[in-house]
Amino acid sequence: MKHLALFGATGTIGDNTLDIVRTYPQYYRIAIMTAHQNSKKLIALALEFMPDHVVIANDHHYQEVRDALPATINVSAGENALVDAASLPYDMMISAIVGFSALRPTMEAIRHGRTIALANKECLVAAGSLFMDACATYGATLLPIDSEHNAVFQLWHGVHNRPPHSVTLTASGGPFRTWSLEALYDATPQQAVAHPNWVMGAKISVDSATLMNKGLELIEARYMFNLEPSQLHVLVHPQSIVHCFIHYADGSHLAHMSTPDMRIPLAYAMHYPERLRLDLPPLDLVARGALTFEAPDHTRFPALGLAFAAMEAPSSAPIMLNAANEIAVEAFLGGAIGFMDIPAMIARILEKNAQHSVSSLDEVYEIDHSIRIATKRLISQAS
């Protein structure tokens, strides 16, 4: 029996994790369950799975959650409570909190030498080598959940345990893949979150629409797999069947293929190194038809180029990129800025702030905080 700490239980990754737990209750038990502010869903899930500990990050919902759950479940609230929960006993953390706020609890799990199934990409984007160095120092095990990184992990470590010459991550292209540049200026939040292949939350759906999601994944892959920026590439693959390619110096190319279902990489990470049987339709390539690939368009989707540049810049640049993106996406979803303003705001932040090497987590938090303030100010001035 594997005891899981599910950080981000009410999101899409949480939904898929709990589907697997329902299917295989003999293998998994939810020991810890957290949510940001979706108190009603958290209560319903806690009553179903009866974890030992429940955390609601938004402390305004504490009393509601506490009153709804039996006394046998410990309930706490606030950002610090997330960190405290990460230090409790469990076998595996599912790190599925959206955004930079996942960094503190995930780092706490690392300091306790835990196994971490990582769905959150912002931890590695912002903390980079500091994050990976901590994993090595404390003996923590990191297993990727993102479909592309999970695919790289399976091919590299599970099939052919040799460093590749280079790696290509695929991107669906999002809902605006065929839109003209002019049309993108009028794209709405409702259109941006309507992903053609994946069911995801609003923030990551917008990131997919701008291609920033793929940019963040490139930075994540750089640190997770200790690759140079020149070894990482992107192809747009609208069908989302091939999740990555690994290229070797002898001209061999390995590809990982599966239907676009997050339960596949999740189950692999949760049950590693064994594989679970999932009741999914078989991958029928004949019925699927042609699999196509194309180069990303950096003119229509400049966010990807910003991420490439940040990956090659000093280590403060990805922190700035991520912080500015989170604030800009939030503003877009709230109707304060347009779709193409997202990469424009990020570019201005990167231009106005000198980049430098970061040597501590305190610096990471300070840069993130200051860039969020600067981005909000920039958006306010533009409104």
XYZ file of C-alpha atoms in Angstrom, residues 26-340:
315
model
C -5.428 -2.126 -3.046
C -2.324 -0.186 -4.118
C -2.958 3.396 -2.997
C -4.360 5.385 -0.109
C -4.689 9.167 0.061
C -2.963 10.246 3.280
C -2.853 14.002 2.624
C -5.094 16.105 0.417
C -4.752 19.823 -0.345
C -6.554 22.454 -2.389
C -6.194 26.167 -2.986
C -9.745 27.432 -2.499
C -12.237 24.971 -3.988
C -13.585 24.097 -0.561
C -16.747 22.309 -1.680
C -14.898 19.900 -3.950
C -12.200 19.367 -1.315
C -14.835 18.484 1.274
C -16.519 16.000 -1.065
C -13.213 14.339 -1.906
C -12.114 14.199 1.720
C -15.376 12.518 2.700
C -14.851 9.973 -0.074
C -11.178 9.183 0.558
C -10.906 9.965 4.292
C -7.299 11.216 4.361
C -5.464 11.806 7.627
C -4.766 15.450 6.804
C -6.560 18.073 4.713
C -5.175 21.530 3.905
C -7.045 24.437 2.332
C -4.500 27.069 1.288
C -7.019 29.926 1.375
C -7.601 30.246 5.107
C -10.932 32.030 4.617
C -12.390 28.572 3.948
C -10.929 26.910 7.039
C -14.052 26.872 9.207
C -16.250 25.616 6.373
C -13.903 22.685 5.751
C -13.356 21.970 9.444
C -17.098 21.896 10.189
C -17.847 19.581 7.249
C -15.283 16.886 8.053
C -15.100 14.404 10.927
C -12.746 15.056 13.825
C -10.584 12.116 12.735
C -9.330 14.234 9.819
C -6.813 16.916 10.761
C -7.712 20.165 8.972
C -5.355 23.117 8.585
C -5.251 26.226 6.413
C -2.813 28.690 4.883
C 0.324 28.579 2.762
C 2.479 27.585 5.744
C 0.151 24.653 6.400
C 1.018 23.318 2.933
C 4.694 23.298 3.885
C 3.914 21.638 7.220
C 1.865 18.952 5.463
C 4.750 18.221 3.103
C 6.872 17.219 6.106
C 4.354 14.641 7.378
C 4.770 10.871 6.788
C 3.758 9.538 3.334
C 5.335 7.530 0.522
C 4.850 9.773 -2.512
C 3.920 13.392 -3.114
C 1.840 14.182 -6.190
C 2.938 17.787 -6.742
C 0.034 19.153 -8.780
C -0.393 22.659 -7.363
C -0.557 25.139 -10.246
C 2.179 27.734 -10.540
C 5.061 29.010 -8.438
C 3.191 28.434 -5.163
C 4.062 24.727 -5.428
C 7.750 25.425 -4.837
C 7.792 25.740 -1.032
C 5.868 22.526 -0.215
C 7.690 20.576 -2.920
C 11.064 21.734 -1.593
C 9.967 20.637 1.881
C 9.204 17.171 0.514
C 12.648 17.114 -1.098
C 14.294 18.007 2.222
C 12.630 14.941 3.718
C 13.969 12.716 0.931
C 10.545 11.839 -0.442
C 9.538 10.453 -3.809
C 7.890 13.245 -5.780
C 5.686 12.735 -8.824
C 6.007 16.192 -10.349
C 3.191 17.670 -12.418
C 4.125 21.257 -11.608
C 6.660 22.652 -14.086
C 7.142 26.049 -12.434
C 9.225 24.524 -9.605
C 11.983 23.580 -12.021
C 11.537 26.641 -14.221
C 12.109 28.966 -11.262
C 14.478 26.986 -9.040
C 16.317 25.046 -11.750
C 19.627 23.631 -10.607
C 18.873 24.573 -6.973
C 15.880 22.227 -7.122
C 17.826 19.371 -8.705
C 20.810 19.865 -6.388
C 18.462 19.594 -3.403
C 17.069 16.318 -4.767
C 20.607 14.939 -4.930
C 21.581 16.277 -1.501
C 18.562 14.863 0.327
C 18.128 11.687 -1.704
C 14.703 12.635 -3.064
C 13.394 10.766 -6.115
C 11.835 12.850 -8.894
C 9.367 11.258 -11.322
C 7.854 13.464 -14.062
C 4.106 13.534 -14.713
C 4.001 15.990 -17.630
C 3.313 13.767 -20.631
C 6.386 14.921 -22.554
C 8.832 14.622 -19.668
C 7.334 11.319 -18.619
C 7.853 10.132 -22.199
C 11.491 11.252 -22.165
C 11.970 9.528 -18.812
C 10.467 6.274 -20.096
C 12.629 6.232 -23.219
C 15.840 7.439 -21.621
C 15.780 5.632 -18.289
C 13.322 2.832 -18.938
C 14.359 1.681 -22.397
C 17.830 2.890 -23.282
C 19.746 4.207 -20.287
C 22.219 6.287 -22.286
C 22.400 10.084 -22.706
C 20.880 11.132 -26.051
C 22.333 13.568 -28.549
C 19.179 15.719 -28.341
C 15.503 15.690 -27.350
C 12.413 17.008 -29.143
C 9.244 17.807 -27.219
C 5.997 17.986 -29.150
C 3.302 20.631 -28.810
C -0.286 20.338 -29.971
C -0.253 23.933 -31.167
C -3.249 24.711 -28.971
C -6.626 26.062 -30.075
C -5.105 28.870 -32.172
C -2.642 26.834 -34.236
C -4.253 27.828 -37.543
C -5.285 31.365 -36.587
C -3.792 34.384 -38.326
C -1.714 36.881 -36.363
C -4.451 39.471 -36.792
C -7.109 37.135 -35.379
C -4.995 36.349 -32.308
C -5.297 39.943 -31.114
C -9.045 39.350 -30.689
C -8.828 35.907 -29.055
C -10.969 35.613 -25.922
C -10.303 33.745 -22.679
C -13.152 31.361 -23.503
C -11.520 30.477 -26.820
C -8.064 30.155 -25.248
C -9.125 27.598 -22.637
C -10.827 25.335 -25.208
C -7.905 22.981 -25.823
C -8.469 20.602 -28.762
C -6.840 17.499 -27.213
C -6.301 17.784 -23.455
C -8.585 18.546 -20.520
C -6.680 21.057 -18.408
C -7.151 23.959 -16.020
C -7.535 27.547 -17.223
C -3.958 28.705 -16.602
C -2.208 25.825 -18.346
C -4.755 25.980 -21.189
C -3.854 29.623 -21.841
C -0.164 28.703 -21.619
C -0.796 26.032 -24.235
C -2.558 28.564 -26.449
C 0.411 30.977 -26.310
C 2.929 28.080 -26.529
C 4.419 29.335 -23.263
C 3.543 25.949 -21.791
C 5.981 24.328 -24.202
C 8.559 26.964 -23.387
C 8.249 26.238 -19.677
C 8.518 22.523 -20.438
C 11.761 23.110 -22.331
C 13.272 24.827 -19.293
C 11.931 22.062 -17.054
C 13.487 19.410 -19.300
C 16.809 21.217 -19.352
C 17.174 20.916 -15.591
C 15.388 17.612 -15.052
C 17.531 15.777 -17.603
C 20.689 17.925 -17.345
C 20.627 18.983 -20.993
C 22.092 22.007 -22.733
C 19.624 24.422 -24.386
C 21.075 23.469 -27.779
C 19.975 19.859 -27.180
C 16.281 20.757 -26.866
C 13.851 21.241 -29.740
C 10.104 21.637 -30.329
C 7.814 20.302 -33.039
C 4.123 21.109 -33.368
C 2.172 17.847 -33.580
C -1.583 18.572 -33.678
C -2.705 14.998 -32.948
C -0.835 14.777 -29.576
C 0.009 11.102 -30.131
C 3.805 11.374 -30.204
C 4.939 13.039 -26.986
C 8.681 13.222 -27.567
C 11.573 12.093 -29.690
C 14.982 11.131 -28.374
C 17.747 11.462 -30.938
C 21.037 9.559 -30.818
C 24.331 10.363 -32.499
C 24.146 7.236 -34.678
C 21.025 8.506 -36.449
C 18.549 6.500 -34.347
C 15.390 8.238 -33.148
C 13.117 6.876 -30.428
C 9.540 8.146 -30.149
C 7.021 7.706 -27.345
C 3.385 7.365 -28.423
C 0.102 7.181 -26.532
C -3.373 8.625 -26.624
C -3.564 12.078 -24.971
C -4.743 10.907 -21.549
C -2.995 12.148 -18.397
C -3.774 8.906 -16.589
C -1.052 7.204 -18.645
C 1.936 9.254 -17.396
C 0.348 9.506 -13.947
C -0.019 5.751 -13.588
C 3.558 5.242 -14.761
C 4.882 7.634 -12.100
C 2.585 6.364 -9.349
C 3.451 2.698 -9.907
C 7.079 3.100 -11.023
C 9.031 0.989 -11.835
C 6.124 -1.364 -12.610
C 3.228 -0.610 -14.975
C -0.465 -0.553 -14.166
C -3.116 -1.939 -16.483
C -5.397 0.938 -17.487
C -8.818 0.364 -18.997
C -8.300 2.686 -21.966
C -9.223 2.305 -25.639
C -6.306 0.923 -27.689
C -4.296 3.349 -29.790
C -5.655 2.759 -33.305
C -3.264 4.520 -35.664
C -5.293 3.545 -38.728
C -8.417 5.168 -37.316
C -6.399 8.172 -36.159
C -5.120 8.789 -39.657
C -2.038 10.801 -40.535
C 0.315 12.047 -37.846
C 1.671 15.441 -38.856
C 4.503 17.655 -37.654
C 5.391 21.268 -38.312
C 7.795 23.901 -37.049
C 6.443 26.351 -34.458
C 5.640 29.851 -35.726
C 7.587 32.281 -33.545
C 5.898 35.309 -35.115
C 2.391 34.294 -34.096
C 3.555 32.645 -30.876
C 6.472 34.738 -29.547
C 6.193 33.277 -26.034
C 8.108 30.196 -27.158
C 11.016 32.335 -28.334
C 11.002 34.218 -25.027
C 11.319 30.907 -23.199
C 14.185 29.768 -25.437
C 15.993 33.054 -24.740
C 15.377 32.785 -20.988
C 16.707 29.226 -21.002
C 20.006 30.479 -22.453
C 20.220 33.544 -20.176
C 21.428 33.699 -16.536
C 19.262 31.805 -14.062
C 17.185 34.797 -12.940
C 15.622 35.002 -16.419
C 13.365 31.917 -16.144
C 12.131 33.168 -12.747
C 11.199 36.499 -14.335
C 9.648 34.777 -17.339
C 7.459 32.586 -15.158
C 6.386 35.298 -12.707
C 5.490 37.736 -15.481
C 3.611 35.014 -17.344
C 1.535 34.005 -14.311
C 0.455 37.610 -13.720
C -0.190 38.289 -17.416
C -2.285 35.128 -17.835
C -4.290 36.028 -14.740
C -4.911 39.502 -16.213
C -5.955 38.018 -19.559
C -8.389 35.599 -17.919
C -9.804 38.549 -15.978
C -10.292 40.604 -19.139
C -7.687 43.251 -18.269
C -5.396 42.604 -21.268
C -5.609 40.940 -24.663
C -4.189 37.595 -25.719
C -1.181 39.021 -27.567
